[in-house]
PDB file of C-alpha atoms in Angstrom:
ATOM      1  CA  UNK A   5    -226.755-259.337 -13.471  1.00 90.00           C
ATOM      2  CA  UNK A   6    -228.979-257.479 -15.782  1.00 88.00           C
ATOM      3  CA  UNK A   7    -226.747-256.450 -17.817  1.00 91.00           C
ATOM      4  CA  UNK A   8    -224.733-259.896 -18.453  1.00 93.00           C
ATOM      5  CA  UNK A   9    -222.124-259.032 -16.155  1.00 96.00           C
ATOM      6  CA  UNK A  10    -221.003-262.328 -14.197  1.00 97.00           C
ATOM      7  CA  UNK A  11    -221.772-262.388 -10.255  1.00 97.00           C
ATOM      8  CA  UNK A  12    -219.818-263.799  -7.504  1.00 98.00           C
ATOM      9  CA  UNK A  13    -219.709-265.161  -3.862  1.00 97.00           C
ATOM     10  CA  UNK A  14    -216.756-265.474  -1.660  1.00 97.00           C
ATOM     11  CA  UNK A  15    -216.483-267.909   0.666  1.00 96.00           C
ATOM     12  CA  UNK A  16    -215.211-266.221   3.426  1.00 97.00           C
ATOM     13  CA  UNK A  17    -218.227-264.520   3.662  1.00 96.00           C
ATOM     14  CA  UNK A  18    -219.966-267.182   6.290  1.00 90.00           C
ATOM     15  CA  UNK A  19    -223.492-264.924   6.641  1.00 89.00           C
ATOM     16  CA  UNK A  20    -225.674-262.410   4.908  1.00 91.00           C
ATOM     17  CA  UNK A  21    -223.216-260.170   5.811  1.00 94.00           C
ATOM     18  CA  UNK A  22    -220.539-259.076   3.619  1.00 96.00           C
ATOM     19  CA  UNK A  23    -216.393-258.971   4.863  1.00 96.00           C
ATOM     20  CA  UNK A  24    -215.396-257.357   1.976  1.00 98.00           C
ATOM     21  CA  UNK A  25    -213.923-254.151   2.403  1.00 98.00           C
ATOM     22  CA  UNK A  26    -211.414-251.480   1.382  1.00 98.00           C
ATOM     23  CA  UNK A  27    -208.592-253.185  -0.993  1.00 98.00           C
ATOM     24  CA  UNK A  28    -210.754-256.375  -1.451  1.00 98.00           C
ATOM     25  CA  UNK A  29    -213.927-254.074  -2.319  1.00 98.00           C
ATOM     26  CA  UNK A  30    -211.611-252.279  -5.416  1.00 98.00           C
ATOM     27  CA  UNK A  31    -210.729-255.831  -6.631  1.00 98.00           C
ATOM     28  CA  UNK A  32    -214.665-257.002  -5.692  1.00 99.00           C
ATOM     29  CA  UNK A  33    -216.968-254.268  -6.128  1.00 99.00           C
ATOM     30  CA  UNK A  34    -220.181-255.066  -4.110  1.00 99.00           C
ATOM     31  CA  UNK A  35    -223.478-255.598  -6.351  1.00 98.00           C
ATOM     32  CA  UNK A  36    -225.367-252.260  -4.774  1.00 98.00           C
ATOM     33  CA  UNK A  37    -229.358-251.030  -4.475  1.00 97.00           C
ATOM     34  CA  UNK A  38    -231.123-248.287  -3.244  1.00 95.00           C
ATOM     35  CA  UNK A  39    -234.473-250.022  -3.508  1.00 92.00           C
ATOM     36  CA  UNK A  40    -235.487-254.151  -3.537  1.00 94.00           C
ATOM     37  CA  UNK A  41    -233.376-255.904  -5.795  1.00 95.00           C
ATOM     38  CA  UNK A  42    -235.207-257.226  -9.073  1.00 93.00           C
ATOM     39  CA  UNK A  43    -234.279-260.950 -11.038  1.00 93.00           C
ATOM     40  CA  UNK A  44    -233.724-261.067 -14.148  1.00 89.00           C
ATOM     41  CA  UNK A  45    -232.929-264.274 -16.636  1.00 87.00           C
ATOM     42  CA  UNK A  46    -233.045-267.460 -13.979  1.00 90.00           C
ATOM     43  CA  UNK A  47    -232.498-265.938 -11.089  1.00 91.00           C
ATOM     44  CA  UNK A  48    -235.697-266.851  -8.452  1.00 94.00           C
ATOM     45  CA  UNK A  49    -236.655-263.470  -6.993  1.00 95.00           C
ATOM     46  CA  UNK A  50    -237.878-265.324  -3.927  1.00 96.00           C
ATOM     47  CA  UNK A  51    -233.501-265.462  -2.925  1.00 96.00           C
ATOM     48  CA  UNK A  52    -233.033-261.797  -3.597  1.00 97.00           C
ATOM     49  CA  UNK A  53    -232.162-259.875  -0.489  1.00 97.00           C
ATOM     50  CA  UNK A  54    -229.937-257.162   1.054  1.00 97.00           C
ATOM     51  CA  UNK A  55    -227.664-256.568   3.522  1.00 97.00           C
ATOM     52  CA  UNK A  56    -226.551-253.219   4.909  1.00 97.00           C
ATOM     53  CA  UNK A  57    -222.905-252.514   4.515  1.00 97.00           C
ATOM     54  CA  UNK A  58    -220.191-250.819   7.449  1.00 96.00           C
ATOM     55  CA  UNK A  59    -221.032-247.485   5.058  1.00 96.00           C
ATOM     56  CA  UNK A  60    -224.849-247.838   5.100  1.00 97.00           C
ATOM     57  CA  UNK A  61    -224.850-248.984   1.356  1.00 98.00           C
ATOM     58  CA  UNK A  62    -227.094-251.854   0.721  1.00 98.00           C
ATOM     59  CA  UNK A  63    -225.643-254.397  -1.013  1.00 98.00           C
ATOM     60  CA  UNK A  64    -227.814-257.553  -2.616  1.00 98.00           C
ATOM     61  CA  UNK A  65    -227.944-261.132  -1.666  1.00 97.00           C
ATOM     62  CA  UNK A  66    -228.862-264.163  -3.123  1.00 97.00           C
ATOM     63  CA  UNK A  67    -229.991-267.274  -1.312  1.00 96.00           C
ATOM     64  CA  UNK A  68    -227.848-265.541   1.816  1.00 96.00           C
ATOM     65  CA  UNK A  69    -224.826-264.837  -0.184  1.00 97.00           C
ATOM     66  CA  UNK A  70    -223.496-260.876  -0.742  1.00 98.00           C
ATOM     67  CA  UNK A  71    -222.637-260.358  -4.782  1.00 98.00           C
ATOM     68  CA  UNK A  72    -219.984-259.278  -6.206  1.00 99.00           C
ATOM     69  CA  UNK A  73    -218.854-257.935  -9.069  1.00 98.00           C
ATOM     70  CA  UNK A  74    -214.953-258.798 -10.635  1.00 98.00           C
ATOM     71  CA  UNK A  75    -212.508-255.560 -11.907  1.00 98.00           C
ATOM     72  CA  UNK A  76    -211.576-257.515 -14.608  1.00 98.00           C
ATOM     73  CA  UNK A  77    -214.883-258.466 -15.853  1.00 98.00           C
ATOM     74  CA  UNK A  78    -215.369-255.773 -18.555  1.00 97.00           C
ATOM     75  CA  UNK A  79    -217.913-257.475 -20.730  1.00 97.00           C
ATOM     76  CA  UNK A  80    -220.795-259.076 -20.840  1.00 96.00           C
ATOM     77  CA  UNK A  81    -220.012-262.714 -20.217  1.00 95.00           C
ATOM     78  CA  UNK A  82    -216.297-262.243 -18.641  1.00 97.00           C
ATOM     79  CA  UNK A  83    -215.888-264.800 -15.595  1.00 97.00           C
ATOM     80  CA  UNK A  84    -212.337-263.882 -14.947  1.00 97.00           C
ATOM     81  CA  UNK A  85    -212.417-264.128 -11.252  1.00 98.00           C
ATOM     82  CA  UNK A  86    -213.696-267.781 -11.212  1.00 97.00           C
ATOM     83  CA  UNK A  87    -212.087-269.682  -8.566  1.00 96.00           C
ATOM     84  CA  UNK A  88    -209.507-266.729  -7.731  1.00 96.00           C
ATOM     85  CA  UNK A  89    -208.152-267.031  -4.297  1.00 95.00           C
ATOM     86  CA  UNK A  90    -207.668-263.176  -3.529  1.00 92.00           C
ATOM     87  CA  UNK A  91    -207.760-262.068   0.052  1.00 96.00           C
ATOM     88  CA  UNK A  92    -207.379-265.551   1.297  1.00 95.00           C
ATOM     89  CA  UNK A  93    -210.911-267.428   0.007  1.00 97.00           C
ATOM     90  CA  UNK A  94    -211.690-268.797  -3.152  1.00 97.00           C
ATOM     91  CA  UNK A  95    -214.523-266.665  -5.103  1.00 98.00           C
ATOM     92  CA  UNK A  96    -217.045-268.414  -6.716  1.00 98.00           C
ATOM     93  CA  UNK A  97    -219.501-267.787  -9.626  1.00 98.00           C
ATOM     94  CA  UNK A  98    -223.538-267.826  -8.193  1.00 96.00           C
ATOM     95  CA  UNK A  99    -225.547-270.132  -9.878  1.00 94.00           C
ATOM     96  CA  UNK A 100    -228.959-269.314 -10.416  1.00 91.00           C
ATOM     97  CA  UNK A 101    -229.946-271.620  -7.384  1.00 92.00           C
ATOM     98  CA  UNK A 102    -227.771-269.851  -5.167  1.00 92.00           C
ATOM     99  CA  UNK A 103    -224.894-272.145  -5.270  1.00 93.00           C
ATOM    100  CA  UNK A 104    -221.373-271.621  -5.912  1.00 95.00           C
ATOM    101  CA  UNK A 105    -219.979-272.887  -9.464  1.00 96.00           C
ATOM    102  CA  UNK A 106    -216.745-274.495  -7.952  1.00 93.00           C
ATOM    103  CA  UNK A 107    -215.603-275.843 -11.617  1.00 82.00           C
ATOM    104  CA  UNK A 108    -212.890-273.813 -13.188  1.00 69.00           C
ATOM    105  CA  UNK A 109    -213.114-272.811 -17.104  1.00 61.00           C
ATOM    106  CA  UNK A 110    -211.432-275.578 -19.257  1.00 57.00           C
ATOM    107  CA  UNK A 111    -208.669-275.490 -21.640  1.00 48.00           C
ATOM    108  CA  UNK A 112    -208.347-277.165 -25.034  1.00 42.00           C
ATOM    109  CA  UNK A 113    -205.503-279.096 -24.784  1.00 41.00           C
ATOM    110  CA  UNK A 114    -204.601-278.154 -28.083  1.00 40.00           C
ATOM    111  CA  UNK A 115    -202.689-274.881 -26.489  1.00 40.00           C
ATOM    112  CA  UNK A 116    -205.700-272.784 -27.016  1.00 39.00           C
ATOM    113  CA  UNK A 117    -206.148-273.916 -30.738  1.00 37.00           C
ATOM    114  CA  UNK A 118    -209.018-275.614 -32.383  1.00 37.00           C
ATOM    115  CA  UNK A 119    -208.650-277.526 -35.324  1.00 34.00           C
TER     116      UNK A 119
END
């Protein structure tokens, strides 16, 4: 987003329109306007949309796909939820063509350590 705070899609959402809801939405709080979403960075306003949520909240799209945010993001470049399976489908970070990033982070294999 704006901000720097990493995005997601989950792939049980098979439309605009979001599934997310009640326990998942703590876990996965839904990106949220009141007005038309603007693009910052590399995102291509012309994928921006909305979609209205069960509570009349509008929550944004991109290239068809409702954003999320991740609880556990808490900074500026946190991806923690990246390929998390919670509530039975993987979530995915958005790329800035509207795709799911279905690589996982990497590991050193040095146990973490660089020398």
């Amino acid at each position: 987003d704006g901000r720097g705070m990493a995005l997601y899609l989950w792939d049980a959402d098979k439309s605009d329109s979001s599934t997310c809801y009640d326990a998942c939405a703590k876990a996965w709080p839904p990106l949220l306007t009141s007005g038309s979403p603007t693009a910052s960075g590399q995102a291509d306003a012309s994928k921006l949309g909305t979609t209205k949520r069960k509570d009349g909240s509008m929550q944004v799209t991109y290239a068809g796909h409702p954003l999320y945010y991740y609880f556990r993001d808490t900074k500026p470049g946190d991806t923690n939820g990246q390929g998390s399976n919670g509530f039975g489908a993987p979530w995915w970070l958005v790329s800035p063509a509207g795709t799911p990033i279905v690589s996982m982070p990497s590991t050193p294999a040095s146990g973490g350590y660089n020398y």
